[in-house]
């Protein structure tokens, strides 16, 4: 209703304005004294045309003004527009470096989100939910196995770092060794879980394993032997030797790349354990270059620490 009244007002203004102009001009064709029918028709047509033209122009200007104002408001305040702009910015960022994630690379805690870097990848985690519910038997068993595996591998960290270095690009050597230990080596029912030392794996890789390995005791040392046949094109001759001696319940001993494969023999100290303690011995080889390749470890056998003489 208001719009129609506005258009009628513009029409009246245009018509009256045109009549006023014609009267002021005092032209003969517009003179009221000599007005004949033809003149009156022309005069009325011009007045009507002026009113219509004024209305149309006013309406067009008003519509154009409303459209400009609407578009401007959309650009400034529209949530959809803002969302698209932000979305496009993040698309551009992610195309440049898809490892940064939506919030970019950061470390530390922001609200309930924790950011960290792992193997060059930005990782975001939420804070854990704390529960008052009592752990189930299965949960307790898993936690016990995890504690046992962590405690067992901790003193063997340098061996694990080399032995499992190339196992999984998305796992650390420690995590890969933990997974291997919990799946295949820890035996028994909770709470009586134990590490089966005969099934223990300390290295996994593509290099050739030891040929006919054996182990013996010489005083306070354990001696590893293996068969080695030299050849003109032996790619494994200079492989470093990895030796490990584990006595259950005691700190292990190990030797990393202090001898080479072509020697066919290497020695290391026994664990600091009392006489009569059984010692499990393991042997593997490692490439002496930047490839970090290793062979599978072998449980060579066991020896018993002799009585003091």
XYZ file of C-alpha atoms in Angstrom:
309
model
C 0.000 0.000 0.000
C 2.784 2.432 0.866
C 4.546 1.651 -2.396
C 1.390 2.431 -4.463
C 0.898 5.715 -2.581
C 4.507 6.596 -3.297
C 4.083 5.888 -7.024
C 0.860 7.964 -7.142
C 2.670 10.808 -5.420
C 5.491 10.693 -8.001
C 2.935 10.684 -10.827
C 1.149 13.764 -9.429
C 4.428 15.594 -8.893
C 5.533 14.881 -12.448
C 2.221 15.960 -13.967
C 1.840 19.160 -11.955
C 5.454 20.027 -12.562
C 4.980 19.701 -16.291
C 1.823 21.866 -16.214
C 3.680 24.508 -14.280
C 6.484 24.524 -16.828
C 4.029 24.871 -19.693
C 2.159 27.759 -18.058
C 5.400 29.541 -17.285
C 6.609 29.157 -20.848
C 3.438 30.904 -22.086
C 3.864 29.174 -25.451
C 1.028 29.507 -27.899
C 0.542 25.772 -28.223
C 0.146 25.629 -24.455
C -1.913 28.889 -24.103
C -5.226 28.494 -22.273
C -6.740 31.498 -24.160
C -6.439 30.016 -27.662
C -6.782 26.436 -26.635
C -8.502 24.397 -29.261
C -9.297 20.662 -28.897
C -6.117 19.557 -30.663
C -3.987 21.720 -28.379
C -5.761 20.444 -25.295
C -5.154 16.835 -26.387
C -1.427 17.479 -26.938
C -1.223 19.292 -23.633
C -2.939 16.446 -21.764
C -0.749 13.803 -23.472
C 2.461 15.623 -22.543
C 1.272 16.018 -18.944
C 0.354 12.317 -18.716
C 3.657 11.263 -20.297
C 5.613 13.447 -17.898
C 3.843 11.902 -14.917
C 4.436 8.352 -16.137
C 8.096 9.077 -16.926
C 8.639 10.644 -13.500
C 7.064 7.614 -11.812
C 9.141 5.117 -13.823
C 12.421 6.957 -13.206
C 11.680 7.299 -9.477
C 10.773 3.622 -9.227
C 13.942 2.545 -11.076
C 16.157 4.724 -8.859
C 14.510 3.389 -5.712
C 14.931 -0.241 -6.794
C 18.583 0.295 -7.747
C 19.242 1.896 -4.386
C 17.622 -1.020 -2.509
C 19.617 -3.607 -4.499
C 22.936 -1.832 -3.840
C 22.159 -1.568 -0.126
C 21.150 -5.250 0.047
C 24.279 -6.434 -1.762
C 26.484 -4.309 0.451
C 24.867 -5.704 3.599
C 25.300 -9.270 2.337
C 28.993 -8.733 1.682
C 29.574 -7.252 5.119
C 27.248 -9.206 7.405
C 26.117 -12.374 5.686
C 27.215 -15.420 7.772
C 27.147 -17.510 4.623
C 29.538 -15.132 2.851
C 31.814 -15.023 5.865
C 31.760 -18.787 6.132
C 32.645 -19.202 2.465
C 35.527 -16.734 2.771
C 36.928 -18.554 5.799
C 36.392 -21.918 4.122
C 38.214 -20.790 0.981
C 41.111 -19.405 3.017
C 41.556 -22.753 4.755
C 41.303 -24.577 1.426
C 44.178 -22.469 0.118
C 46.203 -23.110 3.275
C 45.613 -26.834 3.149
C 46.618 -27.004 -0.517
C 49.961 -25.462 0.408
C 50.569 -27.817 3.309
C 47.996 -30.483 4.083
C 49.877 -31.491 7.229
C 48.943 -28.344 9.122
C 45.273 -29.100 9.660
C 42.457 -26.580 9.866
C 43.936 -24.608 12.762
C 47.515 -24.585 11.474
C 50.586 -25.951 13.188
C 50.556 -25.472 16.957
C 51.627 -27.167 20.172
C 50.215 -26.924 23.642
C 46.674 -26.778 25.016
C 43.873 -24.558 23.745
C 40.686 -25.121 25.726
C 39.962 -28.839 25.575
C 42.245 -29.383 22.539
C 45.893 -30.463 22.769
C 48.203 -29.883 19.795
C 51.524 -31.617 19.179
C 53.956 -32.577 16.414
C 54.816 -36.198 15.645
C 56.982 -37.337 12.705
C 56.360 -33.982 10.976
C 52.572 -34.331 11.306
C 50.387 -31.913 13.264
C 48.284 -33.898 15.721
C 45.258 -32.567 17.610
C 43.702 -34.513 20.469
C 40.935 -33.750 22.937
C 41.521 -33.970 26.649
C 40.569 -37.399 28.017
C 37.313 -37.861 29.840
C 37.790 -38.992 33.403
C 35.466 -41.703 34.580
C 34.545 -42.935 38.032
C 33.481 -46.308 36.659
C 35.406 -49.289 37.969
C 37.705 -50.858 35.350
C 36.626 -54.204 33.956
C 38.723 -57.350 34.229
C 39.687 -56.997 30.559
C 40.806 -53.404 31.064
C 42.863 -54.331 34.098
C 44.540 -57.141 32.158
C 45.418 -54.809 29.271
C 46.840 -52.197 31.638
C 48.929 -54.812 33.399
C 50.340 -56.077 30.081
C 51.106 -52.525 29.013
C 52.995 -51.777 32.241
C 54.930 -55.031 31.941
C 55.889 -54.326 28.311
C 56.959 -50.752 29.095
C 59.102 -51.827 32.033
C 60.690 -54.681 30.057
C 61.621 -52.582 26.985
C 62.879 -49.496 28.819
C 66.475 -50.757 29.427
C 66.611 -52.081 25.833
C 65.780 -48.705 24.272
C 68.963 -48.359 22.094
C 68.454 -51.858 20.669
C 64.767 -51.205 19.943
C 65.521 -47.875 18.262
C 67.682 -49.660 15.676
C 65.868 -52.988 15.508
C 62.416 -51.505 14.748
C 63.446 -48.274 13.027
C 62.059 -49.154 9.586
C 58.991 -51.128 10.626
C 56.219 -48.552 10.248
C 56.454 -44.920 9.130
C 53.435 -44.039 11.299
C 54.817 -45.763 14.410
C 57.850 -44.983 16.491
C 60.312 -47.884 17.000
C 59.215 -48.006 20.631
C 55.533 -48.316 19.690
C 56.269 -50.983 17.073
C 58.247 -53.010 19.628
C 55.469 -52.579 22.205
C 52.891 -53.864 19.738
C 55.044 -56.891 18.880
C 55.698 -57.678 22.540
C 52.068 -57.404 23.681
C 50.666 -59.458 20.782
C 53.151 -62.312 20.553
C 55.481 -62.409 23.564
C 53.583 -61.693 26.781
C 51.780 -64.814 27.965
C 49.639 -65.940 30.863
C 46.386 -64.754 32.409
C 46.069 -61.577 34.457
C 47.514 -61.041 37.003
C 50.113 -63.736 36.258
C 51.462 -62.349 32.971
C 55.088 -62.880 31.945
C 57.396 -62.357 28.958
C 58.185 -65.540 27.042
C 61.863 -64.852 26.372
C 62.150 -67.591 23.749
C 59.581 -65.750 21.580
C 61.109 -62.309 22.102
C 61.819 -60.304 18.924
C 64.325 -57.437 19.150
C 64.815 -56.618 15.461
C 62.820 -57.035 12.245
C 64.281 -56.398 8.803
C 65.340 -57.670 5.372
C 69.027 -58.417 5.944
C 70.272 -62.006 5.940
C 70.055 -63.642 9.362
C 72.969 -65.418 11.056
C 73.926 -68.792 9.634
C 74.156 -71.622 12.212
C 74.491 -69.373 15.283
C 75.552 -70.706 18.669
C 76.460 -69.346 22.076
C 78.807 -70.334 24.925
C 80.345 -68.915 28.090
C 83.949 -67.898 28.519
C 84.584 -66.621 32.040
C 82.399 -63.525 32.579
C 81.618 -63.197 28.902
C 79.170 -64.784 26.528
C 80.581 -65.779 23.122
C 78.425 -65.701 19.976
C 79.479 -67.793 16.991
C 78.031 -68.026 13.477
C 79.160 -69.476 10.191
C 80.504 -67.025 7.643
C 81.802 -67.912 4.189
C 83.638 -65.129 2.379
C 82.861 -64.356 -1.260
C 84.067 -61.827 -3.796
C 80.740 -60.026 -3.850
C 79.511 -60.208 -0.272
C 77.230 -57.267 0.461
C 76.762 -58.322 4.079
C 80.424 -58.717 5.164
C 80.557 -55.366 6.962
C 77.182 -55.656 8.704
C 77.408 -54.677 12.359
C 76.622 -57.292 15.005
C 73.789 -56.755 17.526
C 74.065 -58.996 20.610
C 71.719 -59.042 23.612
C 71.845 -61.115 26.816
C 68.801 -61.105 29.120
C 68.482 -62.669 32.545
C 64.910 -62.522 33.806
C 64.601 -60.039 36.654
C 68.000 -58.422 36.031
C 69.290 -55.556 33.936
C 70.147 -56.797 30.401
C 73.461 -56.443 28.587
C 73.852 -55.618 24.893
C 76.448 -54.755 22.260
C 75.566 -52.742 19.129
C 77.795 -52.838 16.043
C 81.073 -53.304 17.907
C 81.923 -56.287 15.667
C 81.164 -57.165 12.032
C 79.534 -60.165 10.381
C 82.647 -61.338 8.532
C 84.422 -61.981 11.872
C 82.190 -64.988 12.502
C 82.507 -64.447 16.237
C 81.873 -61.769 18.886
C 81.835 -61.507 22.691
C 80.067 -59.402 25.287
C 79.638 -59.261 29.076
C 77.093 -61.387 30.892
C 74.323 -59.645 32.866
C 75.110 -58.852 36.489
C 73.159 -61.754 37.954
C 74.005 -64.458 40.557
C 75.515 -67.814 39.567
C 73.033 -70.340 38.295
C 70.914 -67.683 36.551
C 69.748 -68.611 33.078
C 70.614 -66.067 30.358
C 68.773 -65.817 27.025
C 70.954 -64.710 24.108
C 69.880 -62.935 20.876
C 71.758 -62.133 17.662
C 71.004 -59.804 14.733
C 72.893 -57.775 12.119
C 72.628 -54.129 11.011
C 73.807 -52.342 7.858
C 76.628 -49.883 8.553
C 75.183 -47.139 6.344
C 72.341 -44.627 6.397
C 69.697 -47.191 5.446
C 69.293 -48.460 9.032
C 68.433 -51.898 7.645
C 68.614 -54.835 10.040
C 68.059 -58.576 10.003
C 65.491 -60.426 12.051
C 66.772 -61.193 15.512
C 67.359 -64.828 16.472
C 67.012 -66.380 19.906
C 70.334 -68.237 19.739
C 69.926 -70.159 22.984
C 70.565 -69.959 26.717
C 73.597 -70.177 28.964
C 73.856 -70.428 32.725
C 76.072 -68.103 34.711
C 78.734 -70.336 36.310
C 79.710 -70.500 39.933
C 82.550 -68.257 41.041
C 85.876 -70.028 41.073
